[in-house]
Amino acid sequence: MRIPVVGVPPTYARPGDAGADLLAAEPATLPPGERKVVGTGVRIALPAGTVGLVTPRSGLAARVGLSIVNAPGVIDSGYRGEIKVCLINLDPRETIEIGVGDRVAQLVVVPFVAAEFEPVEELGETERGAGGYGSTGGSQLLSGAEK
Protein backbone atom coordinates (compact mmCIF):
# COMPACT_ATOMS: atom_id res chain seq x y z
CA MET A 1 0.00 0.00 0.00
CA ARG A 2 1.48 3.35 -1.01
CA ILE A 3 0.61 6.30 1.24
CA PRO A 4 1.38 9.91 0.27
CA VAL A 5 3.46 11.64 2.97
CA VAL A 6 4.56 15.23 3.57
CA GLY A 7 7.60 15.44 5.87
CA VAL A 8 9.95 12.66 6.97
CA PRO A 9 8.08 9.44 6.17
CA PRO A 10 7.51 6.97 9.02
CA THR A 11 9.93 4.05 8.68
CA TYR A 12 9.85 0.41 9.68
CA ALA A 13 12.84 -0.75 11.73
CA ARG A 14 12.66 -4.27 10.30
CA PRO A 15 10.87 -6.03 7.45
CA GLY A 16 7.55 -7.39 8.66
CA ASP A 17 7.14 -4.86 11.50
CA ALA A 18 3.58 -3.56 11.97
CA GLY A 19 4.55 -0.23 13.51
CA ALA A 20 6.43 2.45 11.55
CA ASP A 21 8.47 4.86 13.67
CA LEU A 22 7.38 8.49 13.99
CA LEU A 23 10.13 11.00 14.77
CA ALA A 24 9.98 14.17 16.85
CA ALA A 25 10.14 17.28 14.67
CA GLU A 26 10.84 19.50 17.67
CA PRO A 27 12.74 19.21 20.95
CA ALA A 28 10.78 18.65 24.16
CA THR A 29 11.50 18.40 27.87
CA LEU A 30 9.20 16.28 30.01
CA PRO A 31 9.71 16.49 33.78
CA PRO A 32 8.39 13.57 35.86
CA GLY A 33 4.63 13.19 35.52
CA GLU A 34 4.34 15.88 32.84
CA ARG A 35 2.86 15.60 29.37
CA LYS A 36 3.43 17.53 26.15
CA VAL A 37 2.11 17.48 22.61
CA VAL A 38 5.05 16.93 20.24
CA GLY A 39 4.82 17.40 16.49
CA THR A 40 6.21 14.86 14.06
CA GLY A 41 6.19 17.09 10.99
CA VAL A 42 4.33 14.30 9.15
CA ARG A 43 1.10 14.72 7.21
CA ILE A 44 -0.32 11.69 5.44
CA ALA A 45 -3.22 10.73 3.18
CA LEU A 46 -4.43 7.36 4.43
CA PRO A 47 -6.58 5.37 1.99
CA ALA A 48 -10.32 5.24 2.64
CA GLY A 49 -11.19 2.23 4.78
CA THR A 50 -8.01 2.48 6.85
CA VAL A 51 -7.08 4.16 10.11
CA GLY A 52 -3.71 5.05 11.55
CA LEU A 53 -3.16 4.06 15.18
CA VAL A 54 -0.42 5.98 16.99
CA THR A 55 1.04 3.78 19.71
CA PRO A 56 3.87 4.03 22.25
CA ARG A 57 7.24 2.47 21.53
CA SER A 58 7.63 -0.42 23.95
CA GLY A 59 11.37 0.12 24.46
CA LEU A 60 10.89 3.75 25.50
CA ALA A 61 8.10 2.80 27.86
CA ALA A 62 10.22 0.11 29.50
CA ARG A 63 13.53 2.01 29.63
CA VAL A 64 12.52 5.57 30.49
CA GLY A 65 8.77 5.57 31.17
CA LEU A 66 7.78 7.51 28.02
CA SER A 67 4.26 6.75 26.83
CA ILE A 68 1.31 8.30 25.00
CA VAL A 69 -1.59 9.76 26.97
CA ASN A 70 -4.34 8.83 24.51
CA ALA A 71 -2.89 5.56 23.24
CA PRO A 72 -3.73 4.62 20.69
CA GLY A 73 -4.18 7.95 18.96
CA VAL A 74 -6.51 7.72 15.98
CA ILE A 75 -5.63 9.21 12.59
CA ASP A 76 -8.71 9.14 10.36
CA SER A 77 -8.28 8.76 6.61
CA GLY A 78 -9.75 12.21 5.97
CA TYR A 79 -7.32 14.00 8.32
CA ARG A 80 -4.63 16.02 6.55
CA GLY A 81 -3.01 17.89 9.44
CA GLU A 82 0.29 17.15 11.16
CA ILE A 83 0.44 13.98 13.23
CA LYS A 84 1.14 15.07 16.80
CA VAL A 85 1.77 12.84 19.77
CA CYS A 86 0.67 13.62 23.35
CA LEU A 87 3.62 12.18 25.27
CA ILE A 88 3.79 11.63 29.03
CA ASN A 89 6.74 10.95 31.32
CA LEU A 90 5.66 8.20 33.71
CA ASP A 91 9.01 8.08 35.52
CA PRO A 92 8.62 9.46 39.06
CA ARG A 93 12.17 10.90 39.25
CA GLU A 94 13.87 11.51 35.90
CA THR A 95 13.24 14.22 33.30
CA ILE A 96 13.08 13.00 29.69
CA GLU A 97 14.77 15.07 26.99
CA ILE A 98 13.50 14.52 23.47
CA GLY A 99 15.58 15.70 20.54
CA VAL A 100 14.66 16.41 16.94
CA GLY A 101 14.74 13.09 15.07
CA ASP A 102 14.16 10.92 18.16
CA ARG A 103 11.73 8.04 17.58
CA VAL A 104 8.79 8.86 19.86
CA ALA A 105 5.88 6.70 18.65
CA GLN A 106 4.76 4.14 16.09
CA LEU A 107 2.11 4.36 13.41
CA VAL A 108 0.13 1.21 12.62
CA VAL A 109 -2.15 1.39 9.57
CA VAL A 110 -5.07 -1.03 9.66
CA PRO A 111 -8.34 -1.55 7.79
CA PHE A 112 -11.56 -0.92 9.68
CA VAL A 113 -15.28 -1.44 9.32
CA ALA A 114 -17.51 1.62 9.68
CA ALA A 115 -20.30 0.37 11.94
CA GLU A 116 -23.89 1.42 11.57
CA PHE A 117 -25.24 1.81 15.10
CA GLU A 118 -28.87 0.82 15.61
CA PRO A 119 -30.77 1.84 18.75
CA VAL A 120 -32.59 -1.11 20.40
CA GLU A 121 -34.47 -1.62 23.65
CA GLU A 122 -32.50 -4.70 24.73
CA LEU A 123 -29.40 -6.65 23.79
CA GLY A 124 -29.40 -10.41 23.34
CA GLU A 125 -28.00 -12.58 26.13
CA THR A 126 -24.50 -14.05 25.93
CA GLU A 127 -22.50 -16.39 28.12
CA ARG A 128 -20.34 -13.47 29.26
CA GLY A 129 -23.21 -11.10 29.90
CA ALA A 130 -22.31 -7.73 31.42
CA GLY A 131 -19.15 -9.02 33.16
CA GLY A 132 -16.46 -6.39 32.90
CA TYR A 133 -13.42 -5.39 34.91
CA GLY A 134 -12.12 -8.40 36.80
CA SER A 135 -14.98 -10.69 35.80
CA THR A 136 -12.70 -13.33 34.29
CA GLY A 137 -10.09 -13.40 37.04
CA GLY A 138 -7.34 -11.13 38.23
CA SER A 139 -9.77 -9.14 40.36
CA GLN A 140 -7.24 -9.23 43.22
CA LEU A 141 -4.97 -7.03 41.11
CA LEU A 142 -7.74 -4.54 40.42
CA SER A 143 -8.71 -4.27 44.08
CA GLY A 144 -5.09 -4.00 45.23
CA ALA A 145 -5.34 -7.21 47.27
CA GLU A 146 -2.24 -9.37 47.71
CA LYS A 147 -1.98 -12.72 45.95
mmCIF file with all atom_site columns, C-alpha atoms in Angstrom:
data_model
loop_
_atom_site.group_PDB
_atom_site.id
_atom_site.type_symbol
_atom_site.label_atom_id
_atom_site.label_alt_id
_atom_site.label_comp_id
_atom_site.label_asym_id
_atom_site.label_entity_id
_atom_site.label_seq_id
_atom_site.pdbx_PDB_ins_code
_atom_site.Cartn_x
_atom_site.Cartn_y
_atom_site.Cartn_z
_atom_site.occupancy
_atom_site.B_iso_or_equiv
_atom_site.pdbx_formal_charge
_atom_site.auth_seq_id
_atom_site.auth_comp_id
_atom_site.auth_asym_id
_atom_site.auth_atom_id
_atom_site.pdbx_PDB_model_num
ATOM 1   C CA . MET A 1 1   ? 0.000   0.000   0.000  1.00 0.00 ? 1   MET A CA 1
ATOM 2   C CA . ARG A 1 2   ? 1.475   3.345   -1.013 1.00 0.00 ? 2   ARG A CA 1
ATOM 3   C CA . ILE A 1 3   ? 0.610   6.305   1.238  1.00 0.00 ? 3   ILE A CA 1
ATOM 4   C CA . PRO A 1 4   ? 1.380   9.910   0.266  1.00 0.00 ? 4   PRO A CA 1
ATOM 5   C CA . VAL A 1 5   ? 3.460   11.640  2.965  1.00 0.00 ? 5   VAL A CA 1
ATOM 6   C CA . VAL A 1 6   ? 4.557   15.228  3.574  1.00 0.00 ? 6   VAL A CA 1
ATOM 7   C CA . GLY A 1 7   ? 7.600   15.437  5.871  1.00 0.00 ? 7   GLY A CA 1
ATOM 8   C CA . VAL A 1 8   ? 9.950   12.659  6.968  1.00 0.00 ? 8   VAL A CA 1
ATOM 9   C CA . PRO A 1 9   ? 8.079   9.438   6.171  1.00 0.00 ? 9   PRO A CA 1
ATOM 10  C CA . PRO A 1 10  ? 7.506   6.965   9.018  1.00 0.00 ? 10  PRO A CA 1
ATOM 11  C CA . THR A 1 11  ? 9.930   4.054   8.681  1.00 0.00 ? 11  THR A CA 1
ATOM 12  C CA . TYR A 1 12  ? 9.852   0.406   9.676  1.00 0.00 ? 12  TYR A CA 1
ATOM 13  C CA . ALA A 1 13  ? 12.836  -0.746  11.734 1.00 0.00 ? 13  ALA A CA 1
ATOM 14  C CA . ARG A 1 14  ? 12.665  -4.273  10.299 1.00 0.00 ? 14  ARG A CA 1
ATOM 15  C CA . PRO A 1 15  ? 10.873  -6.033  7.455  1.00 0.00 ? 15  PRO A CA 1
ATOM 16  C CA . GLY A 1 16  ? 7.551   -7.394  8.656  1.00 0.00 ? 16  GLY A CA 1
ATOM 17  C CA . ASP A 1 17  ? 7.136   -4.860  11.498 1.00 0.00 ? 17  ASP A CA 1
ATOM 18  C CA . ALA A 1 18  ? 3.582   -3.563  11.966 1.00 0.00 ? 18  ALA A CA 1
ATOM 19  C CA . GLY A 1 19  ? 4.549   -0.225  13.506 1.00 0.00 ? 19  GLY A CA 1
ATOM 20  C CA . ALA A 1 20  ? 6.433   2.447   11.555 1.00 0.00 ? 20  ALA A CA 1
ATOM 21  C CA . ASP A 1 21  ? 8.467   4.859   13.673 1.00 0.00 ? 21  ASP A CA 1
ATOM 22  C CA . LEU A 1 22  ? 7.382   8.486   13.989 1.00 0.00 ? 22  LEU A CA 1
ATOM 23  C CA . LEU A 1 23  ? 10.133  10.999  14.775 1.00 0.00 ? 23  LEU A CA 1
ATOM 24  C CA . ALA A 1 24  ? 9.978   14.168  16.853 1.00 0.00 ? 24  ALA A CA 1
ATOM 25  C CA . ALA A 1 25  ? 10.142  17.285  14.667 1.00 0.00 ? 25  ALA A CA 1
ATOM 26  C CA . GLU A 1 26  ? 10.838  19.504  17.675 1.00 0.00 ? 26  GLU A CA 1
ATOM 27  C CA . PRO A 1 27  ? 12.737  19.208  20.949 1.00 0.00 ? 27  PRO A CA 1
ATOM 28  C CA . ALA A 1 28  ? 10.782  18.651  24.163 1.00 0.00 ? 28  ALA A CA 1
ATOM 29  C CA . THR A 1 29  ? 11.504  18.402  27.874 1.00 0.00 ? 29  THR A CA 1
ATOM 30  C CA . LEU A 1 30  ? 9.196   16.283  30.008 1.00 0.00 ? 30  LEU A CA 1
ATOM 31  C CA . PRO A 1 31  ? 9.712   16.495  33.776 1.00 0.00 ? 31  PRO A CA 1
ATOM 32  C CA . PRO A 1 32  ? 8.391   13.566  35.855 1.00 0.00 ? 32  PRO A CA 1
ATOM 33  C CA . GLY A 1 33  ? 4.634   13.192  35.521 1.00 0.00 ? 33  GLY A CA 1
ATOM 34  C CA . GLU A 1 34  ? 4.343   15.882  32.840 1.00 0.00 ? 34  GLU A CA 1
ATOM 35  C CA . ARG A 1 35  ? 2.857   15.601  29.369 1.00 0.00 ? 35  ARG A CA 1
ATOM 36  C CA . LYS A 1 36  ? 3.432   17.528  26.151 1.00 0.00 ? 36  LYS A CA 1
ATOM 37  C CA . VAL A 1 37  ? 2.109   17.478  22.606 1.00 0.00 ? 37  VAL A CA 1
ATOM 38  C CA . VAL A 1 38  ? 5.048   16.933  20.239 1.00 0.00 ? 38  VAL A CA 1
ATOM 39  C CA . GLY A 1 39  ? 4.816   17.402  16.489 1.00 0.00 ? 39  GLY A CA 1
ATOM 40  C CA . THR A 1 40  ? 6.213   14.858  14.059 1.00 0.00 ? 40  THR A CA 1
ATOM 41  C CA . GLY A 1 41  ? 6.189   17.088  10.994 1.00 0.00 ? 41  GLY A CA 1
ATOM 42  C CA . VAL A 1 42  ? 4.330   14.302  9.155  1.00 0.00 ? 42  VAL A CA 1
ATOM 43  C CA . ARG A 1 43  ? 1.104   14.716  7.215  1.00 0.00 ? 43  ARG A CA 1
ATOM 44  C CA . ILE A 1 44  ? -0.325  11.685  5.437  1.00 0.00 ? 44  ILE A CA 1
ATOM 45  C CA . ALA A 1 45  ? -3.220  10.726  3.180  1.00 0.00 ? 45  ALA A CA 1
ATOM 46  C CA . LEU A 1 46  ? -4.433  7.359   4.428  1.00 0.00 ? 46  LEU A CA 1
ATOM 47  C CA . PRO A 1 47  ? -6.580  5.366   1.988  1.00 0.00 ? 47  PRO A CA 1
ATOM 48  C CA . ALA A 1 48  ? -10.317 5.243   2.638  1.00 0.00 ? 48  ALA A CA 1
ATOM 49  C CA . GLY A 1 49  ? -11.195 2.228   4.775  1.00 0.00 ? 49  GLY A CA 1
ATOM 50  C CA . THR A 1 50  ? -8.008  2.477   6.851  1.00 0.00 ? 50  THR A CA 1
ATOM 51  C CA . VAL A 1 51  ? -7.083  4.159   10.113 1.00 0.00 ? 51  VAL A CA 1
ATOM 52  C CA . GLY A 1 52  ? -3.707  5.050   11.555 1.00 0.00 ? 52  GLY A CA 1
ATOM 53  C CA . LEU A 1 53  ? -3.164  4.062   15.179 1.00 0.00 ? 53  LEU A CA 1
ATOM 54  C CA . VAL A 1 54  ? -0.417  5.982   16.985 1.00 0.00 ? 54  VAL A CA 1
ATOM 55  C CA . THR A 1 55  ? 1.041   3.783   19.707 1.00 0.00 ? 55  THR A CA 1
ATOM 56  C CA . PRO A 1 56  ? 3.870   4.032   22.253 1.00 0.00 ? 56  PRO A CA 1
ATOM 57  C CA . ARG A 1 57  ? 7.245   2.473   21.526 1.00 0.00 ? 57  ARG A CA 1
ATOM 58  C CA . SER A 1 58  ? 7.630   -0.420  23.948 1.00 0.00 ? 58  SER A CA 1
ATOM 59  C CA . GLY A 1 59  ? 11.368  0.116   24.461 1.00 0.00 ? 59  GLY A CA 1
ATOM 60  C CA . LEU A 1 60  ? 10.893  3.755   25.498 1.00 0.00 ? 60  LEU A CA 1
ATOM 61  C CA . ALA A 1 61  ? 8.097   2.802   27.864 1.00 0.00 ? 61  ALA A CA 1
ATOM 62  C CA . ALA A 1 62  ? 10.225  0.106   29.498 1.00 0.00 ? 62  ALA A CA 1
ATOM 63  C CA . ARG A 1 63  ? 13.530  2.008   29.631 1.00 0.00 ? 63  ARG A CA 1
ATOM 64  C CA . VAL A 1 64  ? 12.519  5.573   30.494 1.00 0.00 ? 64  VAL A CA 1
ATOM 65  C CA . GLY A 1 65  ? 8.772   5.571   31.167 1.00 0.00 ? 65  GLY A CA 1
ATOM 66  C CA . LEU A 1 66  ? 7.780   7.506   28.019 1.00 0.00 ? 66  LEU A CA 1
ATOM 67  C CA . SER A 1 67  ? 4.257   6.752   26.835 1.00 0.00 ? 67  SER A CA 1
ATOM 68  C CA . ILE A 1 68  ? 1.313   8.300   25.004 1.00 0.00 ? 68  ILE A CA 1
ATOM 69  C CA . VAL A 1 69  ? -1.587  9.760   26.971 1.00 0.00 ? 69  VAL A CA 1
ATOM 70  C CA . ASN A 1 70  ? -4.342  8.826   24.513 1.00 0.00 ? 70  ASN A CA 1
ATOM 71  C CA . ALA A 1 71  ? -2.887  5.564   23.241 1.00 0.00 ? 71  ALA A CA 1
ATOM 72  C CA . PRO A 1 72  ? -3.729  4.616   20.688 1.00 0.00 ? 72  PRO A CA 1
ATOM 73  C CA . GLY A 1 73  ? -4.178  7.953   18.965 1.00 0.00 ? 73  GLY A CA 1
ATOM 74  C CA . VAL A 1 74  ? -6.513  7.721   15.980 1.00 0.00 ? 74  VAL A CA 1
ATOM 75  C CA . ILE A 1 75  ? -5.629  9.214   12.588 1.00 0.00 ? 75  ILE A CA 1
ATOM 76  C CA . ASP A 1 76  ? -8.707  9.141   10.365 1.00 0.00 ? 76  ASP A CA 1
ATOM 77  C CA . SER A 1 77  ? -8.280  8.759   6.608  1.00 0.00 ? 77  SER A CA 1
ATOM 78  C CA . GLY A 1 78  ? -9.745  12.211  5.970  1.00 0.00 ? 78  GLY A CA 1
ATOM 79  C CA . TYR A 1 79  ? -7.317  13.999  8.324  1.00 0.00 ? 79  TYR A CA 1
ATOM 80  C CA . ARG A 1 80  ? -4.632  16.021  6.554  1.00 0.00 ? 80  ARG A CA 1
ATOM 81  C CA . GLY A 1 81  ? -3.009  17.887  9.439  1.00 0.00 ? 81  GLY A CA 1
ATOM 82  C CA . GLU A 1 82  ? 0.295   17.146  11.156 1.00 0.00 ? 82  GLU A CA 1
ATOM 83  C CA . ILE A 1 83  ? 0.444   13.980  13.227 1.00 0.00 ? 83  ILE A CA 1
ATOM 84  C CA . LYS A 1 84  ? 1.141   15.074  16.796 1.00 0.00 ? 84  LYS A CA 1
ATOM 85  C CA . VAL A 1 85  ? 1.773   12.838  19.771 1.00 0.00 ? 85  VAL A CA 1
ATOM 86  C CA . CYS A 1 86  ? 0.671   13.621  23.352 1.00 0.00 ? 86  CYS A CA 1
ATOM 87  C CA . LEU A 1 87  ? 3.623   12.181  25.272 1.00 0.00 ? 87  LEU A CA 1
ATOM 88  C CA . ILE A 1 88  ? 3.793   11.626  29.031 1.00 0.00 ? 88  ILE A CA 1
ATOM 89  C CA . ASN A 1 89  ? 6.739   10.951  31.316 1.00 0.00 ? 89  ASN A CA 1
ATOM 90  C CA . LEU A 1 90  ? 5.657   8.198   33.714 1.00 0.00 ? 90  LEU A CA 1
ATOM 91  C CA . ASP A 1 91  ? 9.012   8.084   35.518 1.00 0.00 ? 91  ASP A CA 1
ATOM 92  C CA . PRO A 1 92  ? 8.617   9.463   39.064 1.00 0.00 ? 92  PRO A CA 1
ATOM 93  C CA . ARG A 1 93  ? 12.167  10.902  39.246 1.00 0.00 ? 93  ARG A CA 1
ATOM 94  C CA . GLU A 1 94  ? 13.873  11.509  35.895 1.00 0.00 ? 94  GLU A CA 1
ATOM 95  C CA . THR A 1 95  ? 13.240  14.216  33.296 1.00 0.00 ? 95  THR A CA 1
ATOM 96  C CA . ILE A 1 96  ? 13.083  12.997  29.691 1.00 0.00 ? 96  ILE A CA 1
ATOM 97  C CA . GLU A 1 97  ? 14.774  15.071  26.993 1.00 0.00 ? 97  GLU A CA 1
ATOM 98  C CA . ILE A 1 98  ? 13.499  14.524  23.466 1.00 0.00 ? 98  ILE A CA 1
ATOM 99  C CA . GLY A 1 99  ? 15.578  15.700  20.539 1.00 0.00 ? 99  GLY A CA 1
ATOM 100 C CA . VAL A 1 100 ? 14.659  16.414  16.935 1.00 0.00 ? 100 VAL A CA 1
ATOM 101 C CA . GLY A 1 101 ? 14.736  13.091  15.066 1.00 0.00 ? 101 GLY A CA 1
ATOM 102 C CA . ASP A 1 102 ? 14.165  10.916  18.155 1.00 0.00 ? 102 ASP A CA 1
ATOM 103 C CA . ARG A 1 103 ? 11.735  8.042   17.583 1.00 0.00 ? 103 ARG A CA 1
ATOM 104 C CA . VAL A 1 104 ? 8.792   8.859   19.859 1.00 0.00 ? 104 VAL A CA 1
ATOM 105 C CA . ALA A 1 105 ? 5.878   6.703   18.648 1.00 0.00 ? 105 ALA A CA 1
ATOM 106 C CA . GLN A 1 106 ? 4.764   4.141   16.092 1.00 0.00 ? 106 GLN A CA 1
ATOM 107 C CA . LEU A 1 107 ? 2.108   4.364   13.406 1.00 0.00 ? 107 LEU A CA 1
ATOM 108 C CA . VAL A 1 108 ? 0.128   1.208   12.624 1.00 0.00 ? 108 VAL A CA 1
ATOM 109 C CA . VAL A 1 109 ? -2.151  1.393   9.570  1.00 0.00 ? 109 VAL A CA 1
ATOM 110 C CA . VAL A 1 110 ? -5.071  -1.033  9.660  1.00 0.00 ? 110 VAL A CA 1
ATOM 111 C CA . PRO A 1 111 ? -8.343  -1.547  7.792  1.00 0.00 ? 111 PRO A CA 1
ATOM 112 C CA . PHE A 1 112 ? -11.562 -0.915  9.682  1.00 0.00 ? 112 PHE A CA 1
ATOM 113 C CA . VAL A 1 113 ? -15.284 -1.435  9.316  1.00 0.00 ? 113 VAL A CA 1
ATOM 114 C CA . ALA A 1 114 ? -17.511 1.620   9.684  1.00 0.00 ? 114 ALA A CA 1
ATOM 115 C CA . ALA A 1 115 ? -20.303 0.367   11.938 1.00 0.00 ? 115 ALA A CA 1
ATOM 116 C CA . GLU A 1 116 ? -23.893 1.425   11.574 1.00 0.00 ? 116 GLU A CA 1
ATOM 117 C CA . PHE A 1 117 ? -25.242 1.809   15.102 1.00 0.00 ? 117 PHE A CA 1
ATOM 118 C CA . GLU A 1 118 ? -28.871 0.817   15.608 1.00 0.00 ? 118 GLU A CA 1
ATOM 119 C CA . PRO A 1 119 ? -30.773 1.841   18.749 1.00 0.00 ? 119 PRO A CA 1
ATOM 120 C CA . VAL A 1 120 ? -32.586 -1.108  20.397 1.00 0.00 ? 120 VAL A CA 1
ATOM 121 C CA . GLU A 1 121 ? -34.474 -1.622  23.651 1.00 0.00 ? 121 GLU A CA 1
ATOM 122 C CA . GLU A 1 122 ? -32.495 -4.702  24.731 1.00 0.00 ? 122 GLU A CA 1
ATOM 123 C CA . LEU A 1 123 ? -29.396 -6.647  23.793 1.00 0.00 ? 123 LEU A CA 1
ATOM 124 C CA . GLY A 1 124 ? -29.399 -10.409 23.343 1.00 0.00 ? 124 GLY A CA 1
ATOM 125 C CA . GLU A 1 125 ? -27.999 -12.577 26.131 1.00 0.00 ? 125 GLU A CA 1
ATOM 126 C CA . THR A 1 126 ? -24.503 -14.052 25.928 1.00 0.00 ? 126 THR A CA 1
ATOM 127 C CA . GLU A 1 127 ? -22.498 -16.394 28.123 1.00 0.00 ? 127 GLU A CA 1
ATOM 128 C CA . ARG A 1 128 ? -20.337 -13.473 29.258 1.00 0.00 ? 128 ARG A CA 1
ATOM 129 C CA . GLY A 1 129 ? -23.214 -11.100 29.899 1.00 0.00 ? 129 GLY A CA 1
ATOM 130 C CA . ALA A 1 130 ? -22.312 -7.735  31.421 1.00 0.00 ? 130 ALA A CA 1
ATOM 131 C CA . GLY A 1 131 ? -19.150 -9.017  33.158 1.00 0.00 ? 131 GLY A CA 1
ATOM 132 C CA . GLY A 1 132 ? -16.461 -6.387  32.903 1.00 0.00 ? 132 GLY A CA 1
ATOM 133 C CA . TYR A 1 133 ? -13.416 -5.387  34.908 1.00 0.00 ? 133 TYR A CA 1
ATOM 134 C CA . GLY A 1 134 ? -12.117 -8.404  36.803 1.00 0.00 ? 134 GLY A CA 1
ATOM 135 C CA . SER A 1 135 ? -14.983 -10.687 35.804 1.00 0.00 ? 135 SER A CA 1
ATOM 136 C CA . THR A 1 136 ? -12.703 -13.331 34.286 1.00 0.00 ? 136 THR A CA 1
ATOM 137 C CA . GLY A 1 137 ? -10.087 -13.403 37.040 1.00 0.00 ? 137 GLY A CA 1
ATOM 138 C CA . GLY A 1 138 ? -7.343  -11.135 38.232 1.00 0.00 ? 138 GLY A CA 1
ATOM 139 C CA . SER A 1 139 ? -9.770  -9.140  40.364 1.00 0.00 ? 139 SER A CA 1
ATOM 140 C CA . GLN A 1 140 ? -7.236  -9.230  43.220 1.00 0.00 ? 140 GLN A CA 1
ATOM 141 C CA . LEU A 1 141 ? -4.969  -7.028  41.106 1.00 0.00 ? 141 LEU A CA 1
ATOM 142 C CA . LEU A 1 142 ? -7.741  -4.537  40.417 1.00 0.00 ? 142 LEU A CA 1
ATOM 143 C CA . SER A 1 143 ? -8.708  -4.270  44.076 1.00 0.00 ? 143 SER A CA 1
ATOM 144 C CA . GLY A 1 144 ? -5.091  -3.998  45.228 1.00 0.00 ? 144 GLY A CA 1
ATOM 145 C CA . ALA A 1 145 ? -5.337  -7.215  47.270 1.00 0.00 ? 145 ALA A CA 1
ATOM 146 C CA . GLU A 1 146 ? -2.243  -9.368  47.713 1.00 0.00 ? 146 GLU A CA 1
ATOM 147 C CA . LYS A 1 147 ? -1.983  -12.721 45.946 1.00 0.00 ? 147 LYS A CA 1
#
